[in-house]
Amino acid sequence: MDTVSVPSLKDLTIDNITENVHAINSQCSDQRLKFLLERTVSHLHDLARETRLTTDEWMATLLFLTRVGQISSDVRQEFILLSDVLGLSLLVDSIDHPKPENSTEGTVLGPFHTHEAEHSHNGGSISQDADGEPLLVVCTVKDVDGNPISGVKVDVWETDSKGFYDVQHADRNGPDGRAVLTSDSAGNFWFKAILPVPYPIPHDGPVGGLLKKLNRHPYRPSHMHFMFDKSGYDPLITALYLKNDPYESTDAVFGVKQSLIVEVGKVDDKDQAEKYGVKTGTSLITYDFVLVTDEAARKLRRSKAEEAMNSQGRKVRFIDDLPVPDVD
Amino acid sequence: MDTVSVPSLKDLTIDNITENVHAINSQCSDQRLKFLLERTVSHLHDLARETRLTTDEWMATLLFLTRVGQISSDVRQEFILLSDVLGLSLLVDSIDHPKPENSTEGTVLGPFHTHEAEHSHNGGSISQDADGEPLLVVCTVKDVDGNPISGVKVDVWETDSKGFYDVQHADRNGPDGRAVLTSDSAGNFWFKAILPVPYPIPHDGPVGGLLKKLNRHPYRPSHMHFMFDKSGYDPLITALYLKNDPYESTDAVFGVKQSLIVEVGKVDDKDQAEKYGVKTGTSLITYDFVLVTDEAARKLRRSKAEEAMNSQGRKVRFIDDLPVPDVD
C-alpha cells in the first residue's frame, strides 16, 4: 500500500467522507473497478445525504438485501428480480447492447435462463406440457442488410401452461419449456411450443414484499424468451410478447417494446401444416430477427460512452473497450 | 391499483426509463418509502448510465451481493461490513445522530454488537480472557451543561487479546468481552476489561475480497465500543481509540475521530488501586461522555434535513420526523 498518497482518515464528516473514501480506493490498480467504485460510493453517499437516511432505515435496507441474498439459490436469483423490478436490468441491457434502428430490440434476460437446455433440431417440441395450447413458432435470423445468418445458436425458454418455468418446480426431472436451436443455411429456425401465458414473477420473497408495499402487481405479460449467439455478432437477448395481453402496458419488469409485440396467427394452410407436422388451426407465431455485428455494436457503445463521459465533464479513454476517466 | 395515473410502460429507453419507474412507484402510499425509492432508482440508473455498466459487470455485482447475503448469519453481518468499508455506516450515523460541538462524537456501530450481553455491576470485569493486558476503565456520562446523568444503560464491547469478538468463535459458550452497565447517581460507570488490540475485520468473505482488489488493508485500530441509551437522550453509538495505534489514520471502516482518541494511563495511586480493586500499574482509560437530549438532536436533524432538501430545490414536510418532498 502506498500510504503516501492516502490522506489521514480521521475526523471524517458528512461533508468530507466521500472524497476520503475515493482517496483510499484510488489505490486500486484496476482502473475500471476504481471508476465503478468511485461512482458507486458517490451515489450511495448522495442517496444517504439527500434522504437523511436514518440508522433504522439503513439497517432495514441491509436486512432486506440479506434476505434477497439468502433466498437466492441455484434455481432462483432474487437479486436479478430486484434489478428487474427497479428497471435496472432493462437499462443495462439497453446500454450494453445498443441497437441500430433496423435491428431487433433487446429486452430483459430475467432470472430463469439456464445453461442446461437440450439441443433440439428444428421442428422439435420444446415443451412437454400437454395442458398448454399447441403453438408453432417459425422465425428467421438475418443481418441488417437482410442476409440470412446460418449457424446461430438460439436459446428459447418459456413457462408451462400454469405460468411456471421448469426450475420453479421442486420435483422437476430435467429441462422443460426450453431448448437450444440452430438456424439453418437459409437463416430459418422453427419449433413447436405452447402458447405463452401471463404469470407473476416469484412474489413470495423480499422482492414480492417490496412490490406489495409499492402497490404494484407482480405480473408479466405473456411472452417467450430468445437469446441469439454467433461469433461476429453482438449477442441479442430479447423476447416476443403476445398482442392484447392484459399486462401489455404494465409489465412488472418493464420489458415490453412495441416492436416485440406479435399477433398470434393460425396455421391455415394444409401444406404448411404438413410441412411442420402440426394440425391446421394450430396457433402460429412468426418473426424475423435482425442481429447487429460485434463491430457495429462496439462502435455504437463507444460513441455513446464518449457522449456520457463528456456530459459528466470527463475525458474518456478505453481499457478493453470499457470507458474510464482519462486523468492524464 | 390506480391504473389511470400510471403511464403505459412500453418502449422504455435509456433516457425515459427512470421517470417511468418513478411513475409506477408513485402508487406507493407510504410517502417516505416513495421518496427513498425515487432517490434510490435515480442513483442506481445514473450509476449505470454514467459508467456504461456492462451486462457482465451487472451480473458480477449481483453475484457479489448474493454472496454477501449468503455468508451472513446470526453472528455475522457482511452487509454491515460492506457498508462500513464504503464509508456509508459512518455517514448514516453522522446524519442520524448530529452532535452539537460540546457533546461526544459518534462513530460506527460495526457488525459485532449483540443484544445478549450480561448486565454487570460497576467495577465488574467484562472480559474472561486471561491473556489480555488488564485494563481499568473509569468514565462519567453527563449532559451538555455538565450535569451527571444517572441510570444510563451503557453497552460496552471489545475483542479478546487475539482480536476476535466472542461471536467470531465457533465454540463460544456465551457472551464475553461485552457487558451492559448502568451509570450511578453521580453519572459514573467503571469496569475492568483488557487493553484493546488492533484487528482485521473479517476478510475471508466477499468484503475482504473487495478490499484486496482495492489494495486496502482490513485493519481497525485498537478500540472499545460504547453505546449509551436513556429515555430523553439521543442514543450515542461511539468508541474510544488508543493513541498511537499503527492504524490510527487508516482505519478500514473510517471510524476514528480525534476527539475519541485516548491516551492509556496507569493506576499509580494506591488509594485508587484499592478503590477499584486493581493492582497499581494497571493500564487505565478515563473518559467523560456527553449526551445530547432527544429534543436537541431532533431539532438539529430537522434543520439539517431542511437544508439538504432545499439544496435539492425541494420543499420539505416531515412525517414522523422524517423528511419527504412537499409536493402540494
mmCIF file of N, CA, C and O in Angstrom, chain B residues 56-132:
data_model
loop_
_atom_site.group_PDB
_atom_site.id
_atom_site.type_symbol
_atom_site.label_atom_id
_atom_site.label_comp_id
_atom_site.label_asym_id
_atom_site.label_seq_id
_atom_site.Cartn_x
_atom_site.Cartn_y
_atom_site.Cartn_z
ATOM 1 N N ASP B 56 -22.010 -8.033 -18.048
ATOM 2 C CA ASP B 56 -21.104 -8.867 -17.245
ATOM 3 C C ASP B 56 -20.825 -8.236 -15.881
ATOM 4 O O ASP B 56 -20.785 -8.926 -14.860
ATOM 5 N N GLU B 57 -20.615 -6.921 -15.870
ATOM 6 C CA GLU B 57 -20.345 -6.232 -14.598
ATOM 7 C C GLU B 57 -21.585 -6.237 -13.707
ATOM 8 O O GLU B 57 -21.494 -6.398 -12.482
ATOM 9 N N TRP B 58 -22.746 -6.045 -14.340
ATOM 10 C CA TRP B 58 -24.021 -6.079 -13.619
ATOM 11 C C TRP B 58 -24.197 -7.454 -12.963
ATOM 12 O O TRP B 58 -24.487 -7.554 -11.771
ATOM 13 N N MET B 59 -23.966 -8.509 -13.741
ATOM 14 C CA MET B 59 -24.123 -9.861 -13.207
ATOM 15 C C MET B 59 -23.102 -10.134 -12.104
ATOM 16 O O MET B 59 -23.437 -10.722 -11.066
ATOM 17 N N ALA B 60 -21.855 -9.703 -12.310
ATOM 18 C CA ALA B 60 -20.815 -9.916 -11.290
ATOM 19 C C ALA B 60 -21.202 -9.208 -9.991
ATOM 20 O O ALA B 60 -20.992 -9.730 -8.891
ATOM 21 N N THR B 61 -21.798 -8.020 -10.112
ATOM 22 C CA THR B 61 -22.219 -7.263 -8.926
ATOM 23 C C THR B 61 -23.358 -7.979 -8.205
ATOM 24 O O THR B 61 -23.353 -8.097 -6.973
ATOM 25 N N LEU B 62 -24.331 -8.480 -8.967
ATOM 26 C CA LEU B 62 -25.457 -9.187 -8.339
ATOM 27 C C LEU B 62 -24.969 -10.458 -7.643
ATOM 28 O O LEU B 62 -25.431 -10.784 -6.542
ATOM 29 N N LEU B 63 -24.014 -11.153 -8.256
ATOM 30 C CA LEU B 63 -23.491 -12.376 -7.629
ATOM 31 C C LEU B 63 -22.661 -12.032 -6.393
ATOM 32 O O LEU B 63 -22.686 -12.750 -5.395
ATOM 33 N N PHE B 64 -21.941 -10.903 -6.442
ATOM 34 C CA PHE B 64 -21.200 -10.424 -5.272
ATOM 35 C C PHE B 64 -22.172 -10.150 -4.123
ATOM 36 O O PHE B 64 -21.976 -10.610 -2.992
ATOM 37 N N LEU B 65 -23.256 -9.426 -4.419
ATOM 38 C CA LEU B 65 -24.239 -9.101 -3.374
ATOM 39 C C LEU B 65 -24.914 -10.365 -2.839
ATOM 40 O O LEU B 65 -25.222 -10.462 -1.649
ATOM 41 N N THR B 66 -25.121 -11.338 -3.724
ATOM 42 C CA THR B 66 -25.701 -12.614 -3.289
ATOM 43 C C THR B 66 -24.780 -13.291 -2.277
ATOM 44 O O THR B 66 -25.226 -13.782 -1.235
ATOM 45 N N ARG B 67 -23.474 -13.288 -2.569
ATOM 46 C CA ARG B 67 -22.514 -13.897 -1.634
ATOM 47 C C ARG B 67 -22.490 -13.141 -0.306
ATOM 48 O O ARG B 67 -22.377 -13.735 0.761
ATOM 49 N N VAL B 68 -22.599 -11.811 -0.378
ATOM 50 C CA VAL B 68 -22.631 -11.002 0.850
ATOM 51 C C VAL B 68 -23.823 -11.420 1.713
ATOM 52 O O VAL B 68 -23.707 -11.574 2.929
ATOM 53 N N GLY B 69 -24.962 -11.648 1.072
ATOM 54 C CA GLY B 69 -26.142 -12.093 1.819
ATOM 55 C C GLY B 69 -25.965 -13.496 2.360
ATOM 56 O O GLY B 69 -26.317 -13.785 3.503
ATOM 57 N N GLN B 70 -25.391 -14.368 1.541
ATOM 58 C CA GLN B 70 -25.359 -15.780 1.918
ATOM 59 C C GLN B 70 -24.325 -16.102 2.988
ATOM 60 O O GLN B 70 -24.472 -17.080 3.710
ATOM 61 N N ILE B 71 -23.282 -15.269 3.114
ATOM 62 C CA ILE B 71 -22.287 -15.529 4.167
ATOM 63 C C ILE B 71 -22.761 -14.938 5.500
ATOM 64 O O ILE B 71 -22.195 -15.222 6.556
ATOM 65 N N SER B 72 -23.803 -14.119 5.441
ATOM 66 C CA SER B 72 -24.329 -13.511 6.665
ATOM 67 C C SER B 72 -25.112 -14.544 7.467
ATOM 68 O O SER B 72 -25.673 -15.480 6.909
ATOM 69 N N SER B 73 -25.104 -14.365 8.777
ATOM 70 C CA SER B 73 -25.770 -15.319 9.667
ATOM 71 C C SER B 73 -26.170 -14.582 10.935
ATOM 72 O O SER B 73 -26.047 -13.367 11.012
ATOM 73 N N ASP B 74 -26.618 -15.331 11.930
ATOM 74 C CA ASP B 74 -26.981 -14.712 13.209
ATOM 75 C C ASP B 74 -25.795 -13.987 13.838
ATOM 76 O O ASP B 74 -25.971 -13.044 14.602
ATOM 77 N N VAL B 75 -24.584 -14.450 13.547
ATOM 78 C CA VAL B 75 -23.409 -13.878 14.208
ATOM 79 C C VAL B 75 -22.447 -13.196 13.232
ATOM 80 O O VAL B 75 -21.333 -12.833 13.596
ATOM 81 N N ARG B 76 -22.870 -13.020 11.984
ATOM 82 C CA ARG B 76 -22.024 -12.315 11.018
ATOM 83 C C ARG B 76 -22.915 -11.511 10.096
ATOM 84 O O ARG B 76 -23.845 -12.051 9.508
ATOM 85 N N GLN B 77 -22.639 -10.192 9.957
ATOM 86 C CA GLN B 77 -23.463 -9.367 9.083
ATOM 87 C C GLN B 77 -22.556 -8.708 8.049
ATOM 88 O O GLN B 77 -22.021 -7.630 8.257
ATOM 89 N N GLU B 78 -22.403 -9.407 6.915
ATOM 90 C CA GLU B 78 -21.470 -8.950 5.882
ATOM 91 C C GLU B 78 -21.966 -7.678 5.180
ATOM 92 O O GLU B 78 -21.157 -6.907 4.671
ATOM 93 N N PHE B 79 -23.286 -7.441 5.159
ATOM 94 C CA PHE B 79 -23.772 -6.192 4.545
ATOM 95 C C PHE B 79 -23.403 -4.978 5.396
ATOM 96 O O PHE B 79 -23.112 -3.908 4.863
ATOM 97 N N ILE B 80 -23.408 -5.134 6.728
ATOM 98 C CA ILE B 80 -22.939 -4.025 7.573
ATOM 99 C C ILE B 80 -21.461 -3.775 7.282
ATOM 100 O O ILE B 80 -21.022 -2.636 7.130
ATOM 101 N N LEU B 81 -20.711 -4.855 7.141
ATOM 102 C CA LEU B 81 -19.282 -4.750 6.849
ATOM 103 C C LEU B 81 -19.058 -4.019 5.522
ATOM 104 O O LEU B 81 -18.182 -3.152 5.406
ATOM 105 N N LEU B 82 -19.868 -4.366 4.526
ATOM 106 C CA LEU B 82 -19.761 -3.715 3.214
ATOM 107 C C LEU B 82 -20.060 -2.221 3.348
ATOM 108 O O LEU B 82 -19.331 -1.372 2.819
ATOM 109 N N SER B 83 -21.128 -1.918 4.083
ATOM 110 C CA SER B 83 -21.485 -0.521 4.335
ATOM 111 C C SER B 83 -20.350 0.193 5.073
ATOM 112 O O SER B 83 -20.017 1.344 4.768
ATOM 113 N N ASP B 84 -19.725 -0.508 6.012
ATOM 114 C CA ASP B 84 -18.617 0.064 6.792
ATOM 115 C C ASP B 84 -17.439 0.454 5.892
ATOM 116 O O ASP B 84 -16.920 1.563 5.984
ATOM 117 N N VAL B 85 -17.011 -0.473 5.027
ATOM 118 C CA VAL B 85 -15.795 -0.216 4.239
ATOM 119 C C VAL B 85 -16.049 0.776 3.103
ATOM 120 O O VAL B 85 -15.106 1.273 2.491
ATOM 121 N N LEU B 86 -17.335 1.045 2.813
ATOM 122 C CA LEU B 86 -17.648 2.060 1.796
ATOM 123 C C LEU B 86 -17.925 3.425 2.435
ATOM 124 O O LEU B 86 -18.289 4.377 1.746
ATOM 125 N N GLY B 87 -17.780 3.503 3.755
ATOM 126 C CA GLY B 87 -17.966 4.785 4.432
ATOM 127 C C GLY B 87 -19.426 5.144 4.662
ATOM 128 O O GLY B 87 -19.733 6.210 5.190
ATOM 129 N N LEU B 88 -20.343 4.248 4.269
ATOM 130 C CA LEU B 88 -21.766 4.561 4.404
ATOM 131 C C LEU B 88 -22.208 4.540 5.864
ATOM 132 O O LEU B 88 -23.015 5.363 6.294
ATOM 133 N N SER B 89 -21.665 3.607 6.635
ATOM 134 C CA SER B 89 -22.093 3.466 8.034
ATOM 135 C C SER B 89 -21.772 4.719 8.836
ATOM 136 O O SER B 89 -22.611 5.227 9.579
ATOM 137 N N LEU B 90 -20.542 5.215 8.675
ATOM 138 C CA LEU B 90 -20.167 6.417 9.417
ATOM 139 C C LEU B 90 -21.039 7.587 8.987
ATOM 140 O O LEU B 90 -21.500 8.378 9.810
ATOM 141 N N LEU B 91 -21.292 7.667 7.679
ATOM 142 C CA LEU B 91 -22.109 8.764 7.150
ATOM 143 C C LEU B 91 -23.518 8.734 7.740
ATOM 144 O O LEU B 91 -24.042 9.767 8.184
ATOM 145 N N VAL B 92 -24.140 7.549 7.746
ATOM 146 C CA VAL B 92 -25.514 7.442 8.249
ATOM 147 C C VAL B 92 -25.569 7.783 9.736
ATOM 148 O O VAL B 92 -26.466 8.500 10.188
ATOM 149 N N ASP B 93 -24.577 7.314 10.498
ATOM 150 C CA ASP B 93 -24.560 7.660 11.923
ATOM 151 C C ASP B 93 -24.432 9.172 12.105
ATOM 152 O O ASP B 93 -25.092 9.760 12.957
ATOM 153 N N SER B 94 -23.598 9.795 11.275
ATOM 154 C CA SER B 94 -23.403 11.251 11.384
ATOM 155 C C SER B 94 -24.683 12.010 11.057
ATOM 156 O O SER B 94 -24.982 13.039 11.663
ATOM 157 N N ILE B 95 -25.429 11.498 10.062
ATOM 158 C CA ILE B 95 -26.680 12.154 9.673
ATOM 159 C C ILE B 95 -27.741 11.966 10.755
ATOM 160 O O ILE B 95 -28.443 12.893 11.134
ATOM 161 N N ASP B 96 -27.839 10.735 11.253
ATOM 162 C CA ASP B 96 -28.941 10.401 12.166
ATOM 163 C C ASP B 96 -28.697 10.889 13.589
ATOM 164 O O ASP B 96 -29.645 11.079 14.348
ATOM 165 N N HIS B 97 -27.441 11.042 13.944
ATOM 166 C CA HIS B 97 -27.124 11.488 15.309
ATOM 167 C C HIS B 97 -26.215 12.708 15.271
ATOM 168 O O HIS B 97 -25.049 12.635 15.667
ATOM 169 N N PRO B 98 -26.745 13.835 14.784
ATOM 170 C CA PRO B 98 -25.927 15.046 14.710
ATOM 171 C C PRO B 98 -25.561 15.486 16.125
ATOM 172 O O PRO B 98 -26.366 15.341 17.050
ATOM 173 N N LYS B 99 -24.335 15.976 16.283
ATOM 174 C CA LYS B 99 -23.863 16.336 17.627
ATOM 175 C C LYS B 99 -23.530 17.820 17.696
ATOM 176 O O LYS B 99 -22.753 18.310 16.873
ATOM 177 N N PRO B 100 -24.078 18.507 18.696
ATOM 178 C CA PRO B 100 -23.612 19.873 18.944
ATOM 179 C C PRO B 100 -22.137 19.813 19.343
ATOM 180 O O PRO B 100 -21.649 18.760 19.776
ATOM 181 N N GLU B 101 -21.446 20.934 19.230
ATOM 182 C CA GLU B 101 -19.984 20.923 19.402
ATOM 183 C C GLU B 101 -19.497 20.413 20.755
ATOM 184 O O GLU B 101 -18.442 19.823 20.844
ATOM 185 N N ASN B 102 -20.254 20.660 21.798
ATOM 186 C CA ASN B 102 -19.779 20.292 23.131
ATOM 187 C C ASN B 102 -20.217 18.899 23.588
ATOM 188 O O ASN B 102 -20.184 18.585 24.764
ATOM 189 N N SER B 103 -20.644 18.054 22.637
ATOM 190 C CA SER B 103 -21.070 16.699 23.011
ATOM 191 C C SER B 103 -20.124 15.665 22.411
ATOM 192 O O SER B 103 -19.311 15.980 21.548
ATOM 193 N N THR B 104 -20.231 14.423 22.878
ATOM 194 C CA THR B 104 -19.338 13.365 22.400
ATOM 195 C C THR B 104 -19.726 12.940 20.985
ATOM 196 O O THR B 104 -20.900 12.696 20.700
ATOM 197 N N GLU B 105 -18.733 12.853 20.116
ATOM 198 C CA GLU B 105 -18.993 12.438 18.740
ATOM 199 C C GLU B 105 -19.349 10.953 18.669
ATOM 200 O O GLU B 105 -18.910 10.163 19.498
ATOM 201 N N GLY B 106 -20.110 10.590 17.652
ATOM 202 C CA GLY B 106 -20.450 9.187 17.434
ATOM 203 C C GLY B 106 -19.497 8.560 16.437
ATOM 204 O O GLY B 106 -18.685 9.233 15.820
ATOM 205 N N THR B 107 -19.598 7.244 16.304
ATOM 206 C CA THR B 107 -18.850 6.566 15.243
ATOM 207 C C THR B 107 -19.556 5.261 14.895
ATOM 208 O O THR B 107 -20.661 5.003 15.386
ATOM 209 N N VAL B 108 -18.939 4.454 14.040
ATOM 210 C CA VAL B 108 -19.613 3.261 13.514
ATOM 211 C C VAL B 108 -19.975 2.243 14.587
ATOM 212 O O VAL B 108 -19.193 1.967 15.487
ATOM 213 N N LEU B 109 -21.162 1.670 14.450
ATOM 214 C CA LEU B 109 -21.632 0.600 15.328
ATOM 215 C C LEU B 109 -20.835 -0.676 15.075
ATOM 216 O O LEU B 109 -20.484 -1.404 16.002
ATOM 217 N N GLY B 110 -20.550 -0.957 13.812
ATOM 218 C CA GLY B 110 -19.876 -2.208 13.463
ATOM 219 C C GLY B 110 -20.841 -3.373 13.535
ATOM 220 O O GLY B 110 -21.974 -3.222 13.996
ATOM 221 N N PRO B 111 -20.399 -4.548 13.070
ATOM 222 C CA PRO B 111 -21.322 -5.685 12.983
ATOM 223 C C PRO B 111 -21.316 -6.584 14.215
ATOM 224 O O PRO B 111 -21.923 -7.641 14.195
ATOM 225 N N PHE B 112 -20.647 -6.185 15.297
ATOM 226 C CA PHE B 112 -20.444 -7.137 16.402
ATOM 227 C C PHE B 112 -21.188 -6.799 17.680
ATOM 228 O O PHE B 112 -20.964 -7.418 18.712
ATOM 229 N N HIS B 113 -22.063 -5.797 17.627
ATOM 230 C CA HIS B 113 -22.887 -5.564 18.807
ATOM 231 C C HIS B 113 -23.926 -6.686 18.893
ATOM 232 O O HIS B 113 -24.437 -7.146 17.878
ATOM 233 N N THR B 114 -24.201 -7.156 20.113
ATOM 234 C CA THR B 114 -25.253 -8.162 20.284
ATOM 235 C C THR B 114 -26.235 -7.654 21.336
ATOM 236 O O THR B 114 -25.978 -6.647 22.002
ATOM 237 N N HIS B 115 -27.352 -8.347 21.460
ATOM 238 C CA HIS B 115 -28.344 -7.933 22.459
ATOM 239 C C HIS B 115 -28.373 -8.913 23.623
ATOM 240 O O HIS B 115 -29.334 -8.978 24.361
ATOM 241 N N GLU B 116 -27.290 -9.678 23.775
ATOM 242 C CA GLU B 116 -27.320 -10.721 24.794
ATOM 243 C C GLU B 116 -26.230 -10.560 25.839
ATOM 244 O O GLU B 116 -25.983 -11.478 26.614
ATOM 245 N N ALA B 117 -25.581 -9.374 25.854
ATOM 246 C CA ALA B 117 -24.551 -9.168 26.872
ATOM 247 C C ALA B 117 -25.196 -9.194 28.255
ATOM 248 O O ALA B 117 -26.360 -8.823 28.420
ATOM 249 N N GLU B 118 -24.427 -9.639 29.254
ATOM 250 C CA GLU B 118 -24.976 -9.699 30.609
ATOM 251 C C GLU B 118 -24.891 -8.348 31.303
ATOM 252 O O GLU B 118 -23.962 -7.579 31.069
ATOM 253 N N HIS B 119 -25.880 -8.077 32.159
ATOM 254 C CA HIS B 119 -25.823 -6.856 32.953
ATOM 255 C C HIS B 119 -24.755 -7.035 34.017
ATOM 256 O O HIS B 119 -24.653 -8.088 34.634
ATOM 257 N N SER B 120 -23.931 -6.014 34.171
ATOM 258 C CA SER B 120 -22.821 -6.111 35.108
ATOM 259 C C SER B 120 -22.911 -4.944 36.085
ATOM 260 O O SER B 120 -23.403 -3.876 35.746
ATOM 261 N N HIS B 121 -22.428 -5.154 37.303
ATOM 262 C CA HIS B 121 -22.365 -4.046 38.259
ATOM 263 C C HIS B 121 -21.096 -3.257 37.983
ATOM 264 O O HIS B 121 -20.135 -3.782 37.396
ATOM 265 N N ASN B 122 -21.100 -1.987 38.377
ATOM 266 C CA ASN B 122 -19.896 -1.191 38.207
ATOM 267 C C ASN B 122 -18.746 -1.855 38.950
ATOM 268 O O ASN B 122 -18.913 -2.367 40.059
ATOM 269 N N GLY B 123 -17.582 -1.879 38.302
ATOM 270 C CA GLY B 123 -16.413 -2.499 38.913
ATOM 271 C C GLY B 123 -16.186 -3.921 38.460
ATOM 272 O O GLY B 123 -15.107 -4.481 38.650
ATOM 273 N N GLY B 124 -17.199 -4.523 37.843
ATOM 274 C CA GLY B 124 -17.069 -5.901 37.375
ATOM 275 C C GLY B 124 -16.149 -5.994 36.164
ATOM 276 O O GLY B 124 -15.769 -4.981 35.567
ATOM 277 N N SER B 125 -15.796 -7.219 35.813
ATOM 278 C CA SER B 125 -14.930 -7.427 34.656
ATOM 279 C C SER B 125 -15.766 -7.884 33.468
ATOM 280 O O SER B 125 -16.626 -8.750 33.604
ATOM 281 N N ILE B 126 -15.502 -7.301 32.295
ATOM 282 C CA ILE B 126 -16.285 -7.687 31.116
ATOM 283 C C ILE B 126 -15.575 -8.755 30.295
ATOM 284 O O ILE B 126 -16.134 -9.288 29.355
ATOM 285 N N SER B 127 -14.304 -9.048 30.639
ATOM 286 C CA SER B 127 -13.542 -9.998 29.825
ATOM 287 C C SER B 127 -13.025 -11.153 30.664
ATOM 288 O O SER B 127 -12.520 -10.958 31.768
ATOM 289 N N GLN B 128 -13.156 -12.360 30.141
ATOM 290 C CA GLN B 128 -12.618 -13.533 30.832
ATOM 291 C C GLN B 128 -11.285 -13.961 30.235
ATOM 292 O O GLN B 128 -10.765 -15.025 30.556
ATOM 293 N N ASP B 129 -10.736 -13.143 29.332
ATOM 294 C CA ASP B 129 -9.515 -13.519 28.616
ATOM 295 C C ASP B 129 -8.283 -13.271 29.486
ATOM 296 O O ASP B 129 -7.861 -12.133 29.679
ATOM 297 N N ALA B 130 -7.686 -14.346 29.998
ATOM 298 C CA ALA B 130 -6.547 -14.226 30.912
ATOM 299 C C ALA B 130 -5.285 -13.756 30.189
ATOM 300 O O ALA B 130 -4.326 -13.310 30.820
ATOM 301 N N ASP B 131 -5.280 -13.854 28.848
ATOM 302 C CA ASP B 131 -4.100 -13.429 28.085
ATOM 303 C C ASP B 131 -4.084 -11.930 27.804
ATOM 304 O O ASP B 131 -3.095 -11.395 27.313
ATOM 305 N N GLY B 132 -5.202 -11.253 28.062
ATOM 306 C CA GLY B 132 -5.268 -9.822 27.773
ATOM 307 C C GLY B 132 -4.543 -9.010 28.829
ATOM 308 O O GLY B 132 -4.373 -9.456 29.966
#
